[in-house]
Short mmCIF file of C-alpha atoms in Angstrom, two decimals:
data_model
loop_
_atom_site.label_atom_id
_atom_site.label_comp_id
_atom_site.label_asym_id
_atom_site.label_seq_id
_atom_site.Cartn_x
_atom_site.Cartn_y
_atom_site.Cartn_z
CA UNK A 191 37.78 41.70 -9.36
CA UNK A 192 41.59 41.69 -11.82
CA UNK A 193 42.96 44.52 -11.46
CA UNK A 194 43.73 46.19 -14.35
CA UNK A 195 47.15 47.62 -15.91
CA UNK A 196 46.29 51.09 -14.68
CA UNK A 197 45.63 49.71 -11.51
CA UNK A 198 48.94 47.69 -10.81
CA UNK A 199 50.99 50.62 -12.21
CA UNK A 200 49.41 52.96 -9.86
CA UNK A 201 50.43 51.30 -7.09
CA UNK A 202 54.04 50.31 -7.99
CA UNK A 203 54.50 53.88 -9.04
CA UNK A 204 53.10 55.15 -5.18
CA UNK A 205 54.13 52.24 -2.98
CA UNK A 206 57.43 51.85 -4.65
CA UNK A 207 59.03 53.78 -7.61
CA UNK A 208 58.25 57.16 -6.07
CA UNK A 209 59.48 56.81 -2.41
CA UNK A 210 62.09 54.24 -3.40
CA UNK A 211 63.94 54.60 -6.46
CA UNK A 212 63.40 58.56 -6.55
CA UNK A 213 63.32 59.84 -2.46
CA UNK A 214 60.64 61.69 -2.84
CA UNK A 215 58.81 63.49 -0.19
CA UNK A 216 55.16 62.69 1.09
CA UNK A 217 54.17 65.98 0.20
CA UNK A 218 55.01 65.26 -3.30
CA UNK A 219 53.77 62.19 -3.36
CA UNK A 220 50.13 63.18 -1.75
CA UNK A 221 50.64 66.10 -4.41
CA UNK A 222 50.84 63.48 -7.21
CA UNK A 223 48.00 61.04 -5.95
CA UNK A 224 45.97 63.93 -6.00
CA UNK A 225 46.38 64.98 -9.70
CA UNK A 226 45.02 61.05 -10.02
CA UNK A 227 42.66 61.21 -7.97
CA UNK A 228 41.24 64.49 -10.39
CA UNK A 229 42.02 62.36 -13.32
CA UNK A 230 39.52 59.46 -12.17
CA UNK A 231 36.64 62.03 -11.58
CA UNK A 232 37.23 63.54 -14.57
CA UNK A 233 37.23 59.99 -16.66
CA UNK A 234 33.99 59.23 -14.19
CA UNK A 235 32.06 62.63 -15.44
CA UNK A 236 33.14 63.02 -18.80
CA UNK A 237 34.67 60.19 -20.41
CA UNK A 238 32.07 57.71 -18.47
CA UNK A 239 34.58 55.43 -17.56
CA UNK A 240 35.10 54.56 -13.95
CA UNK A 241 38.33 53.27 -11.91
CA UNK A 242 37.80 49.79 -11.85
CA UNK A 243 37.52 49.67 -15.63
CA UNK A 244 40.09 52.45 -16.54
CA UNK A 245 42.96 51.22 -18.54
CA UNK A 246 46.12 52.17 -20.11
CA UNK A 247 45.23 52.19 -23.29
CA UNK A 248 42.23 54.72 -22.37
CA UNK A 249 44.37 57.76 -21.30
CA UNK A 250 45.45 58.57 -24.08
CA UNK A 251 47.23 62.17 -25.41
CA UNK A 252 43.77 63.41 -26.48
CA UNK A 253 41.84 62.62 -23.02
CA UNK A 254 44.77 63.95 -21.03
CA UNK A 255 44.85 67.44 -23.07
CA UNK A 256 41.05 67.29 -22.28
CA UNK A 257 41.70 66.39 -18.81
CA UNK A 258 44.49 70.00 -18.21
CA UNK A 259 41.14 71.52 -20.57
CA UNK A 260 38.60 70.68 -17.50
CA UNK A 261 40.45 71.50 -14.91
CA UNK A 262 40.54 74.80 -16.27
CA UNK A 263 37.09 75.29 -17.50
CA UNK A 264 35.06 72.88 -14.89
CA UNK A 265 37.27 73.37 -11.67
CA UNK A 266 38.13 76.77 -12.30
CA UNK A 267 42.21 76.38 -11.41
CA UNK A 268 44.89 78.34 -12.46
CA UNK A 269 47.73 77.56 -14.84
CA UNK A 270 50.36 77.05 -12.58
CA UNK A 271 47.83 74.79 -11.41
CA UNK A 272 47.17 72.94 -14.55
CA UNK A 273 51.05 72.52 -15.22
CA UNK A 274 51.97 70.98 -11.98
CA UNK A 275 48.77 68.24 -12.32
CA UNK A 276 50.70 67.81 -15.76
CA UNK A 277 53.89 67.38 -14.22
CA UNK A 278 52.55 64.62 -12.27
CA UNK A 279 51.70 62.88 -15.32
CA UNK A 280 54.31 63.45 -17.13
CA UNK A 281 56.40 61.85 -13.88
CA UNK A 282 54.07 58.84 -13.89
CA UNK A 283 54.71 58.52 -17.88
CA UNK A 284 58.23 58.47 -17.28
CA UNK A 285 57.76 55.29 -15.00
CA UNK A 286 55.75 53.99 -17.64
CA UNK A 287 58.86 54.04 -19.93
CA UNK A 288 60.64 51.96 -18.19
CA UNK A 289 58.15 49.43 -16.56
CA UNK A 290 56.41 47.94 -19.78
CA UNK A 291 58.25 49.00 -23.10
CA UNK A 292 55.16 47.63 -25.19
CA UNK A 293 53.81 50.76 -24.50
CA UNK A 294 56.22 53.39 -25.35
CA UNK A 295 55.34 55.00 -28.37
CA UNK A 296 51.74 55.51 -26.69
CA UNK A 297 54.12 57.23 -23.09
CA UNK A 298 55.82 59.44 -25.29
CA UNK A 299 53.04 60.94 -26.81
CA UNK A 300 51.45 61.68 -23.80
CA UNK A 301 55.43 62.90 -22.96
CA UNK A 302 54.84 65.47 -25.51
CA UNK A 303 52.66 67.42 -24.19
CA UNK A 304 53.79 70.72 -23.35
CA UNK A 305 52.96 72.83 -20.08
CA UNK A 306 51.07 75.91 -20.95
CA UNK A 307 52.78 79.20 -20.80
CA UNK A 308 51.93 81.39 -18.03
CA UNK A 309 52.26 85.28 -17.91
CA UNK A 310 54.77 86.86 -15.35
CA UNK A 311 52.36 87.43 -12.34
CA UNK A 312 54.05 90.06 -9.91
CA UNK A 313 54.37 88.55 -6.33
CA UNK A 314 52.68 90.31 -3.69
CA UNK A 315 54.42 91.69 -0.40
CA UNK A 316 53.65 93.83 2.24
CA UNK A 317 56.17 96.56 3.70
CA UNK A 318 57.89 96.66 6.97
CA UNK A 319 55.91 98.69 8.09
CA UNK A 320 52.63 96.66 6.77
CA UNK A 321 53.95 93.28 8.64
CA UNK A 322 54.21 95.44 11.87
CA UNK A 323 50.54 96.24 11.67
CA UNK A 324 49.55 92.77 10.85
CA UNK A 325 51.32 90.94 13.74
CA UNK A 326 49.68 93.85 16.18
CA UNK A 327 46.50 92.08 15.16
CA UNK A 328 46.38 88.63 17.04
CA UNK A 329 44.58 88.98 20.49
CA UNK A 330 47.43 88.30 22.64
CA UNK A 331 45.32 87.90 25.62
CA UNK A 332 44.13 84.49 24.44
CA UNK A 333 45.70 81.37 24.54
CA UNK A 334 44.64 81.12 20.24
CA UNK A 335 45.94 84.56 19.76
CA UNK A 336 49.50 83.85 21.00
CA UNK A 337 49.76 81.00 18.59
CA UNK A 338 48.49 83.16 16.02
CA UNK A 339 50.65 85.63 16.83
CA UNK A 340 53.97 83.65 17.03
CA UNK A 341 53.18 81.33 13.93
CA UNK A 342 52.41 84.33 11.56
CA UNK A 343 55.80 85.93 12.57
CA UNK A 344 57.82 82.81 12.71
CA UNK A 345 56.18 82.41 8.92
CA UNK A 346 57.72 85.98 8.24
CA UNK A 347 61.09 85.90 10.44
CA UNK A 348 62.01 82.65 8.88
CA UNK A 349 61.00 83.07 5.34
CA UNK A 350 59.26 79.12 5.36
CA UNK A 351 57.14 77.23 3.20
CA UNK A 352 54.02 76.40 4.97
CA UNK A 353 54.72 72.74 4.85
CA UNK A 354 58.02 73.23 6.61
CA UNK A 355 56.26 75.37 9.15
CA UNK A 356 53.78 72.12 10.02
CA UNK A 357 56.00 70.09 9.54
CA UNK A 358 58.28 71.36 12.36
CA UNK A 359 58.55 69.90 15.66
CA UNK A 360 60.11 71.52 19.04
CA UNK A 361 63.15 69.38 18.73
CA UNK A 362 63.67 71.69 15.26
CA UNK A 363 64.66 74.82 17.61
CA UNK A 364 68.14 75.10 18.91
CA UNK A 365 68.38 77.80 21.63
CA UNK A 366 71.91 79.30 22.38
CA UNK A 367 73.53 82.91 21.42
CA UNK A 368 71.86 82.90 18.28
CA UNK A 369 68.29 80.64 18.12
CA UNK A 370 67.54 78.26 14.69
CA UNK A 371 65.33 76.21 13.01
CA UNK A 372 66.07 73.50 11.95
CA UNK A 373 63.77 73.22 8.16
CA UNK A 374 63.43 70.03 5.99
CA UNK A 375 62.61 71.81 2.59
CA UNK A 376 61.85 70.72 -0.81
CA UNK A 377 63.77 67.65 -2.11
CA UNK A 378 64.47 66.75 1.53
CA UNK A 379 67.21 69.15 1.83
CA UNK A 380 67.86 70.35 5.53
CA UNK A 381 68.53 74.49 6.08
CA UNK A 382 68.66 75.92 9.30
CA UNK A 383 67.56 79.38 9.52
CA UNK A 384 68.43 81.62 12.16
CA UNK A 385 65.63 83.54 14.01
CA UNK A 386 65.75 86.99 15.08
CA UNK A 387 65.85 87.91 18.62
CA UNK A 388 62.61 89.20 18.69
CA UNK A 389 60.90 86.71 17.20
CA UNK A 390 63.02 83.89 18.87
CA UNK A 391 61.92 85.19 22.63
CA UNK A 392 58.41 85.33 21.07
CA UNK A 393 58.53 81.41 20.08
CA UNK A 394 60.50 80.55 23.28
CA UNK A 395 57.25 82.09 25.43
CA UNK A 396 55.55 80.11 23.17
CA UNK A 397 56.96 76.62 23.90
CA UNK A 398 57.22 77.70 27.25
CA UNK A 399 53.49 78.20 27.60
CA UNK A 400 52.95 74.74 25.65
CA UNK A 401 55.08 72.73 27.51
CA UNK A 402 57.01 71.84 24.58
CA UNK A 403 60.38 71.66 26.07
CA UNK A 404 59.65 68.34 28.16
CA UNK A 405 61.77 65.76 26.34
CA UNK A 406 58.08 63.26 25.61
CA UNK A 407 57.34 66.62 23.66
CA UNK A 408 60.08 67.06 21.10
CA UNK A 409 58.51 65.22 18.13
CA UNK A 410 55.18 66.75 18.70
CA UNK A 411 53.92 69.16 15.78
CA UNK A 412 55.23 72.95 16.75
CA UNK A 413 51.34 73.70 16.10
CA UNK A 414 49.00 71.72 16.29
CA UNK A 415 45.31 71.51 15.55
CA UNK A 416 42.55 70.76 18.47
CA UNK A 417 43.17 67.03 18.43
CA UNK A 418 47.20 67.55 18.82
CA UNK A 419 47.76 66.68 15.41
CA UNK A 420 49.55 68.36 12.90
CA UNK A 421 47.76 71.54 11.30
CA UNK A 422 46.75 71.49 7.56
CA UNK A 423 47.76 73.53 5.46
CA UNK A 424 44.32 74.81 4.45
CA UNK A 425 44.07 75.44 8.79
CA UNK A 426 47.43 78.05 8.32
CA UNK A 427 46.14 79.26 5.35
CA UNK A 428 42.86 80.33 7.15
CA UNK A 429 44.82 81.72 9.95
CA UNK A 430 46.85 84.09 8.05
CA UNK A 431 43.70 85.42 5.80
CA UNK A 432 41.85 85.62 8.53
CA UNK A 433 44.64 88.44 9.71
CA UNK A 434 44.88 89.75 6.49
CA UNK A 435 41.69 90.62 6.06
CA UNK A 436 41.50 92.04 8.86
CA UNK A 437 44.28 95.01 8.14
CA UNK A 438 43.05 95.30 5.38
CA UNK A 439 38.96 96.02 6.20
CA UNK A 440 40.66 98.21 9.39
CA UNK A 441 43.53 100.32 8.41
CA UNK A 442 45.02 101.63 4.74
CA UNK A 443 47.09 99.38 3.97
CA UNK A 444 46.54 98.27 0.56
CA UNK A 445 46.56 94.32 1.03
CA UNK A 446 45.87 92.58 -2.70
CA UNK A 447 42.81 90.27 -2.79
CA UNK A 448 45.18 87.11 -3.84
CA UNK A 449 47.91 87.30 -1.06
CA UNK A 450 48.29 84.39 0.74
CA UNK A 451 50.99 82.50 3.30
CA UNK A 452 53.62 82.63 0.65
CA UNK A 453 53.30 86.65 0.33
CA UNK A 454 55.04 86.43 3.96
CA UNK A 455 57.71 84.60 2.69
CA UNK A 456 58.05 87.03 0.03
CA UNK A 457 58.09 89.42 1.91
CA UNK A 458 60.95 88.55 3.58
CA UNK A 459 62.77 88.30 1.09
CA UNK A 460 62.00 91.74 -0.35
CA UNK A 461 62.83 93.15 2.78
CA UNK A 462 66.47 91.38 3.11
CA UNK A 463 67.39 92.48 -0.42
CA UNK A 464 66.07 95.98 0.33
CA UNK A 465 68.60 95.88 3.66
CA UNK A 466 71.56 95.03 0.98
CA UNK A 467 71.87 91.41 1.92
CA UNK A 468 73.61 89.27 -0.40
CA UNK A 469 71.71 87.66 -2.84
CA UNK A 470 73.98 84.07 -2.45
CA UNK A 471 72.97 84.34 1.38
CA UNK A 472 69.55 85.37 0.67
CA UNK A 473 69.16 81.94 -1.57
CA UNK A 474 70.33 80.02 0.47
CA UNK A 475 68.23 81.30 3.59
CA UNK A 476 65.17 80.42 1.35
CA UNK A 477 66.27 77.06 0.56
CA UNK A 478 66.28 77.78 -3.19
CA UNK A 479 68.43 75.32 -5.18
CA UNK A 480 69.46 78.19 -7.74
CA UNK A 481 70.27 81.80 -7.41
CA UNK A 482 68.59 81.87 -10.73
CA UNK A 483 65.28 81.63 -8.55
CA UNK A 484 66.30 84.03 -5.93
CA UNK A 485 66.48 86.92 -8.46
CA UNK A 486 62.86 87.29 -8.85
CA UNK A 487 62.80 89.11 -5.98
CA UNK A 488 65.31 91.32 -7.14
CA UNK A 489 62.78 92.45 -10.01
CA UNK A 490 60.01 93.08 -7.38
CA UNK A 491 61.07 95.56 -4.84
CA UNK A 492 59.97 99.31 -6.59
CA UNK A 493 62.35 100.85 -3.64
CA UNK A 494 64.93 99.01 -5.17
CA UNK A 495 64.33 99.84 -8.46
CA UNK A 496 63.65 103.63 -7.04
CA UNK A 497 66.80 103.88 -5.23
CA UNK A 498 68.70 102.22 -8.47
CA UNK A 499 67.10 104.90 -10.86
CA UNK A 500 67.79 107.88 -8.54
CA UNK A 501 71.79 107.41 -8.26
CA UNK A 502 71.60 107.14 -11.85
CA UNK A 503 70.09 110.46 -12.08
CA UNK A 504 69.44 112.36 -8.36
CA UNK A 505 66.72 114.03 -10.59
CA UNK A 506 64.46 111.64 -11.57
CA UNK A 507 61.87 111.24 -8.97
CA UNK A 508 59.56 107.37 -9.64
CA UNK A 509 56.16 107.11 -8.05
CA UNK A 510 55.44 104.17 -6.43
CA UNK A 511 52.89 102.48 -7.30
CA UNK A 512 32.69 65.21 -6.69
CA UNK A 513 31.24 63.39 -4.53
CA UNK A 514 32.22 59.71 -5.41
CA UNK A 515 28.84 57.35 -3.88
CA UNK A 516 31.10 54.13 -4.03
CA UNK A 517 34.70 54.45 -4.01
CA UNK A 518 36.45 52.14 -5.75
CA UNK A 519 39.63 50.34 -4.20
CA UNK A 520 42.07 52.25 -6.52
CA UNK A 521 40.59 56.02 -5.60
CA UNK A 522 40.73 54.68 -2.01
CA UNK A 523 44.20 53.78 -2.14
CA UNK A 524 44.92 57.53 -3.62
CA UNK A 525 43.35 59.00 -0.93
CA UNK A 526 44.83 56.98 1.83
CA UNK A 527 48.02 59.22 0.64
CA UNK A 528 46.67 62.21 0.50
CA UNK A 529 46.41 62.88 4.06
CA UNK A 530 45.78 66.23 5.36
CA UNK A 531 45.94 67.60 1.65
#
């Protein structure tokens, strides 16, 4: 079978542009191959054009704005959501610009598109005294439970993404007068994040238990899944709701129906700004490329704003409140990148 236009571009764009001539990571790249691999359902079920006959010239501005429309509607995802499966395609348009100029008034128009405005969604966080109660949960008496129990408060203690947690290996940890982690983050830019004593004895046990000091060990994943492997990140994401659901059906604490992995990170944070710690050094703990970013957090903490309020005024007292049958080569090739996604 020829492969078409759409095809060829798709694969210079995954195999070469993207890891090559940008850097980027695998995580964005199985990110982006699975905004495409949406985009060939959707021209599948609604435009009734499959993969091996989908062309250029048939995503068009129009389809695409009726693509973001579906994923919406049909698949039920979030903005956010809808504006980073655009930023994909906006990244692939790009390419497009510079690989076949014939094109280019056609690129640009889909380059126009703009991402949809989202409204300013307040980040949920539990207190100190909330994250207590949820690492007393694990059963430490099991051999599950004490991985449980040290990956939800490594999550917490070290403020990480949940890609950089599974993506961390034993040889990450440095053990000496203070212990760190060693964290590839976003971009491939390297922090290391010191641990706190506490939580740094906790892991240590850990590894211990797991034989994850002997040198053949080092590269392994820090935790892994039953077959050694690394864990997914819909397998952390389980683990950590399963634990939040729990203090929340058992105890009251209010826990928010949305809260997720990242509400640990947050968390964190809150909790350092709360203790007076530096925004600059806060930033840079997270891995954030902009203070800009950091300052979110700065808006969330009603102590904060509490505290703030009462020196102004010692008075004033604030309450706190698909199924594809026969893949085609191309969809194949998409998802041969999109491991554990």
């Amino acid at each position: 079978m020829n492969q078409t236009d759409f095809s060829k571009h798709i694969s210079d764009f995954f195999g070469s542009y993207l890891p090559n001539e940008c850097g980027v990571t695998n995580n964005t790249i199985k990110t982006y191959s699975y905004c495409f691999t949406l985009l060939l359902e959707y021209f599948k079920e609604v435009e009734l054009i499959r993969a091996q006959k989908l062309t250029l010239k048939h995503i068009t501005k129009e389809r695409i704005i009726s693509f973001l429309n579906w994923l919406e509607t049909t698949r039920k995802c979030s903005t956010n959501t809808r504006n980073a499966r655009l930023g994909a395609i906006h990244a692939f348009f790009k390419y497009l610009q510079y690989r076949d100029v014939t094109g280019i008034a056609m690129w640009q128009d889909v380059l126009s598109i703009k991402f949809k405005k989202t409204g300013v969604k307040q980040m949920p966080f539990l207190s100190v005294e909330a994250i207590k109660a949820l690492l007393d949960l694990p059963n430490r008496k099991t051999k599950k439970g004490r991985r449980d129990f040290v990956l939800i408060g490594l999550l917490y203690d070290s403020a990480m993404r949940v890609q950089e947690l599974i993506d961390s290996t034993p040889s990450d940890i440095r053990f000496g007068d203070i212990v760190t982690i060693r964290v590839i983050g976003k971009g491939n830019k390297v922090r290391t994040i010191p641990l706190t004593d506490v939580q740094a004895n906790n892991l240590k046990q850990y590894m211990l238990e797991n034989n994850m000091l002997d040198k053949n060990k080092l590269n392994n994943p820090l935790f892994s899944n039953g077959r050694n492997g690394k864990l997914s990140r819909m397998a952390v994401l389980k683990i950590v709701k399963k634990y939040f659901q729990i203090l929340k059906q058992n105890t009251s604490i209010i826990v928010p129906d949305d809260i997720g992995c990242h509400a640990l990170r947050h968390s964190k944070a809150i909790h350092l700004l709360e203790a007076n710690v530096n925004l600059v050094w806060i930033r840079d703990f997270l891995g954030h490329s902009s203070v800009t970013t950091t300052e979110v957090y700065a808006r969330a903490s009603d102590k904060m704003k509490k505290e703030a309020l009462a020196k102004l005024n010692p008075g004033i007292i604030i309450e706190g409140k698909s199924s594809w049958q026969k893949d085609p080569q191309l969809l194949s090739y998409l998802k041969s990148l999109q491991l554990d996604f």
